[in-house]
């Protein structure tokens, strides 16, 4: 095995349980809306999906104010629903957002060995930056590669958002944007990351939870691929809810199901229980 000098890590469900955090937070938001309006939450899911697709993300902070159901209400009811819904999301986020066990200690250990640490995510830098701050990752990650942020809402209820922009600033971790509209799996982005940090792909180790988006991509560029199997979430109820409102196309959803169910991608290394297991390979 050649010397590994760079760790490139996925973020969601590799460093923390994004599916659980998102599912608990989004679920709390929708239940709050449904309770007030006396409707089933799923009644709104098609509208949510369309808003997410319009903005290319499944965690658009201003989603509630763009839902047709809410836009058709009088301003007082709109304000109440958006305010209470976003507060429910924030409260659930603060309760459920936490790193997987051992992540902080592992990152510190890697940095002490001189390993350069890069994070690569599909989540917008605004949301990832916010979570890095809340989770204490600012500075432990050398560079974050994430899509350029969407435009902030200019609607009359935008101030009620649960993701204030001023909390998303990272002081130590550099933030670099991936090309607009490009999503995983994208081997070209991994090659570009190597070029920017001045390292050969063969000297990098890539870890991620998704066989389609992470492992197959790392294999194609010649990186040592490591599957964070502990982050597998496609069998959980929260993941089914995500699929029902995701910004992914129907084809993307079905393709992911086929790969995850058919084991078309065989990872070189599997981390079964914790992120810390990666220390055996660096």
Coordinates of C-alpha atoms in Angstrom, one line a residue:
X1 CA 0.0 0.0 0.0
X2 CA 1.4 3.4 -1.0
X3 CA 1.7 6.1 1.6
X4 CA -1.5 8.0 2.2
X5 CA -1.1 11.7 2.9
X6 CA -4.6 13.0 2.3
X7 CA -8.0 11.9 3.6
X8 CA -11.0 13.0 1.6
X9 CA -14.2 12.4 3.5
X10 CA -17.8 12.6 2.7
X11 CA -19.8 14.4 5.4
X12 CA -23.4 13.3 5.7
X13 CA -23.7 9.9 7.3
X14 CA -20.0 9.6 7.4
X15 CA -19.1 12.1 10.1
X16 CA -22.6 12.3 11.6
X17 CA -26.0 10.8 11.1
X18 CA -27.5 13.3 8.6
X19 CA -30.5 11.1 7.9
X20 CA -31.5 10.8 11.5
X21 CA -30.9 14.5 12.2
X22 CA -32.8 15.6 9.0
X23 CA -35.6 13.1 9.5
X24 CA -36.2 14.1 13.1
X25 CA -36.0 17.8 12.3
X26 CA -38.1 17.7 9.1
X27 CA -40.6 15.3 10.7
X28 CA -41.0 17.7 13.7
X29 CA -41.6 20.6 11.3
X30 CA -44.2 18.8 9.2
X31 CA -46.0 17.4 12.3
X32 CA -46.3 20.9 13.7
X33 CA -47.8 22.2 10.5
X34 CA -50.1 19.2 10.2
X35 CA -51.3 19.5 13.8
X36 CA -52.2 23.2 13.4
X37 CA -53.9 22.6 10.1
X38 CA -55.5 19.3 11.1
X39 CA -54.1 17.5 8.0
X40 CA -51.9 14.5 7.3
X41 CA -48.3 15.6 6.8
X42 CA -48.0 13.5 3.6
X43 CA -50.5 15.8 2.0
X44 CA -47.8 18.4 1.7
X45 CA -45.0 16.1 0.5
X46 CA -45.5 16.6 -3.2
X47 CA -45.3 20.3 -2.7
X48 CA -42.2 20.0 -0.6
X49 CA -40.6 17.8 -3.3
X50 CA -41.2 20.4 -6.0
X51 CA -39.7 23.2 -3.9
X52 CA -36.7 21.0 -3.2
X53 CA -36.3 20.3 -6.9
X54 CA -36.6 23.9 -7.8
X55 CA -33.6 24.7 -5.5
X56 CA -31.5 21.6 -6.0
X57 CA -31.5 20.6 -2.3
X58 CA -33.6 18.6 0.2
X59 CA -32.9 21.0 3.0
X60 CA -33.9 24.4 1.6
X61 CA -34.2 26.7 4.7
X62 CA -37.0 28.8 3.2
X63 CA -39.1 25.9 2.0
X64 CA -42.2 26.6 4.1
X65 CA -42.8 30.1 2.7
X66 CA -42.7 28.7 -0.9
X67 CA -45.3 25.9 -0.3
X68 CA -48.4 26.6 -2.3
X69 CA -50.6 25.4 0.6
X70 CA -49.1 28.0 2.9
X71 CA -48.9 30.7 0.3
X72 CA -52.7 30.5 -0.2
X73 CA -53.4 31.2 3.5
X74 CA -53.9 34.6 5.0
X75 CA -50.7 36.4 6.2
X76 CA -51.4 35.8 9.9
X77 CA -51.8 32.1 9.4
X78 CA -48.7 32.0 7.1
X79 CA -46.6 33.7 9.8
X80 CA -47.8 31.4 12.5
X81 CA -47.1 28.2 10.5
X82 CA -43.7 29.3 9.2
X83 CA -42.6 30.5 12.6
X84 CA -43.8 27.4 14.5
X85 CA -42.6 25.0 11.9
X86 CA -39.1 26.4 11.7
X87 CA -38.9 26.5 15.5
X88 CA -39.8 22.9 15.6
X89 CA -37.1 22.1 13.1
X90 CA -34.5 24.0 15.0
X91 CA -35.4 22.4 18.4
X92 CA -35.2 18.9 16.9
X93 CA -31.9 19.7 15.1
X94 CA -30.3 20.9 18.4
X95 CA -31.4 17.7 20.0
X96 CA -30.4 15.2 17.3
X97 CA -27.4 16.7 15.6
X98 CA -24.3 15.0 16.9
X99 CA -21.1 13.5 15.5
X100 CA -20.6 9.7 15.4
X101 CA -18.6 8.4 18.3
X102 CA -14.9 8.9 17.9
X103 CA -14.9 11.4 15.0
X104 CA -13.3 14.3 16.8
X105 CA -10.5 12.1 18.3
X106 CA -9.9 10.4 15.0
X107 CA -9.6 13.7 13.1
X108 CA -7.2 15.1 15.8
X109 CA -5.1 11.9 15.5
X110 CA -4.9 12.1 11.8
X111 CA -3.9 15.8 11.9
X112 CA -1.2 15.0 14.4
X113 CA 0.2 12.6 11.9
X114 CA 0.3 15.3 9.3
X115 CA -2.6 14.0 7.3
X116 CA -4.3 16.7 5.2
X117 CA -8.1 16.4 5.7
X118 CA -10.6 17.4 3.0
X119 CA -14.4 17.2 3.2
X120 CA -16.5 16.8 0.1
X121 CA -20.3 17.1 0.3
X122 CA -23.3 17.8 -1.9
X123 CA -24.9 19.8 0.9
X124 CA -24.7 23.6 0.3
X125 CA -21.8 25.3 2.1
X126 CA -24.3 27.4 4.1
X127 CA -25.8 24.4 5.8
X128 CA -22.6 22.4 6.1
X129 CA -20.8 25.4 7.6
X130 CA -23.6 25.8 10.2
X131 CA -23.2 22.2 11.2
X132 CA -19.4 22.3 11.3
X133 CA -19.7 25.2 13.8
X134 CA -22.3 23.4 15.9
X135 CA -20.3 20.2 15.9
X136 CA -16.8 21.7 16.5
X137 CA -15.4 20.7 13.1
X138 CA -14.1 24.2 12.1
X139 CA -10.3 23.8 11.8
X140 CA -10.3 20.0 12.1
X141 CA -11.2 19.9 8.4
X142 CA -8.6 21.7 6.3
X143 CA -10.8 22.3 3.3
X144 CA -14.5 21.9 2.7
X145 CA -15.7 21.4 -0.9
X146 CA -19.4 22.1 -1.2
X147 CA -21.8 23.6 -3.8
X148 CA -22.2 27.3 -4.0
X149 CA -25.1 28.5 -1.8
X150 CA -28.5 29.2 -3.3
X151 CA -29.8 32.7 -3.1
X152 CA -31.5 33.7 0.2
X153 CA -35.2 34.4 0.1
X154 CA -36.4 38.0 -0.1
X155 CA -39.9 37.0 1.0
X156 CA -41.7 38.8 3.8
X157 CA -41.2 35.7 6.1
X158 CA -37.5 35.1 5.3
X159 CA -36.5 36.3 8.7
X160 CA -38.1 33.3 10.2
X161 CA -35.7 30.8 8.6
X162 CA -34.1 28.2 10.9
X163 CA -30.6 28.6 9.3
X164 CA -29.4 32.2 9.9
X165 CA -26.6 33.0 7.4
X166 CA -24.4 34.7 9.9
X167 CA -24.0 31.4 11.8
X168 CA -22.6 29.6 8.8
X169 CA -19.2 31.3 8.6
X170 CA -16.1 29.1 9.2
X171 CA -13.1 30.8 10.6
X172 CA -10.4 28.2 10.0
X173 CA -11.7 25.6 7.5
X174 CA -11.3 26.9 3.9
X175 CA -14.5 26.7 1.9
X176 CA -14.2 26.0 -1.9
X177 CA -17.2 25.6 -4.1
X178 CA -17.8 22.7 -6.5
X179 CA -19.1 23.5 -10.0
X180 CA -22.7 24.7 -10.1
X181 CA -25.2 21.9 -10.9
X182 CA -22.6 19.1 -10.5
X183 CA -23.5 16.3 -8.1
X184 CA -22.0 13.0 -6.9
X185 CA -20.9 10.7 -8.3
X186 CA -18.5 13.0 -10.2
X187 CA -15.0 11.7 -10.7
X188 CA -14.0 14.9 -12.4
X189 CA -14.5 16.8 -9.2
X190 CA -12.3 14.4 -7.2
X191 CA -9.6 14.8 -9.8
X192 CA -9.9 18.6 -9.6
X193 CA -9.6 18.4 -5.8
X194 CA -6.4 16.5 -6.2
X195 CA -5.1 19.1 -8.6
X196 CA -6.0 21.9 -6.3
X197 CA -4.3 20.4 -3.2
X198 CA -1.4 19.2 -5.3
X199 CA -1.6 15.5 -4.5
X200 CA -1.8 12.3 -6.6
X201 CA -5.1 10.3 -6.3
X202 CA -3.0 7.3 -5.4
X203 CA -1.9 9.1 -2.2
X204 CA -5.5 9.8 -1.1
X205 CA -7.9 7.7 0.8
X206 CA -11.6 8.4 0.3
X207 CA -14.3 7.5 2.9
X208 CA -18.0 7.7 2.4
X209 CA -21.3 5.9 3.2
X210 CA -22.9 5.7 -0.2
X211 CA -21.9 2.9 -2.6
X212 CA -23.1 4.8 -5.7
X213 CA -22.1 8.3 -4.8
X214 CA -18.8 7.7 -2.9
X215 CA -17.3 4.3 -3.4
X216 CA -17.8 3.9 -7.2
X217 CA -16.5 7.4 -7.7
X218 CA -13.4 6.9 -5.6
X219 CA -12.6 3.7 -7.4
X220 CA -12.8 5.4 -10.8
X221 CA -10.1 8.0 -10.0
X222 CA -7.7 5.5 -8.3
X223 CA -8.2 6.4 -4.7
X224 CA -8.3 3.9 -1.9
X225 CA -12.0 3.6 -1.3
X226 CA -13.4 3.0 2.2
X227 CA -17.0 2.4 2.9
X228 CA -18.5 3.9 6.0
X229 CA -20.9 1.0 6.4
X230 CA -22.0 2.2 9.9
X231 CA -23.7 5.1 8.1
X232 CA -26.0 3.0 6.0
X233 CA -29.5 4.5 6.2
X234 CA -31.5 3.5 3.2
X235 CA -33.4 0.8 5.2
X236 CA -34.7 3.3 7.8
X237 CA -38.1 5.1 8.0
X238 CA -36.4 8.5 7.9
X239 CA -34.8 7.6 4.6
X240 CA -38.1 6.6 3.1
X241 CA -39.5 10.0 4.1
X242 CA -36.4 11.6 2.4
X243 CA -37.1 9.8 -0.8
X244 CA -40.7 11.1 -0.8
X245 CA -39.5 14.7 -0.7
X246 CA -36.0 14.6 -2.2
X247 CA -34.7 16.9 -4.9
X248 CA -33.3 13.8 -6.7
X249 CA -35.0 12.7 -9.9
X250 CA -37.1 9.5 -9.8
X251 CA -34.4 7.9 -11.9
X252 CA -31.7 8.8 -9.3
X253 CA -33.8 7.2 -6.5
X254 CA -34.4 4.0 -8.4
X255 CA -30.7 3.8 -9.5
X256 CA -29.6 4.1 -5.8
X257 CA -32.1 1.4 -4.8
X258 CA -30.7 -1.0 -7.4
X259 CA -27.1 -0.4 -6.4
X260 CA -27.7 -0.7 -2.7
X261 CA -29.9 -3.8 -3.0
X262 CA -27.8 -5.5 -5.7
X263 CA -24.3 -4.8 -4.3
X264 CA -23.0 -3.8 -7.7
X265 CA -20.1 -1.9 -6.0
X266 CA -17.6 -3.8 -3.9
X267 CA -15.7 -1.5 -1.5
X268 CA -12.0 -2.1 -0.9
X269 CA -12.2 -1.5 2.8
X270 CA -15.3 -1.5 5.1
X271 CA -15.6 0.4 8.3
X272 CA -18.2 -1.6 10.1
X273 CA -18.8 0.2 13.4
X274 CA -17.0 3.5 13.7
X275 CA -15.1 6.2 11.8
X276 CA -12.1 5.5 14.0
X277 CA -11.5 2.2 12.2
X278 CA -9.9 4.3 9.4
X279 CA -6.8 4.8 11.6
X280 CA -5.8 1.2 10.7
X281 CA -5.3 2.2 7.1
X282 CA -3.5 5.6 7.3

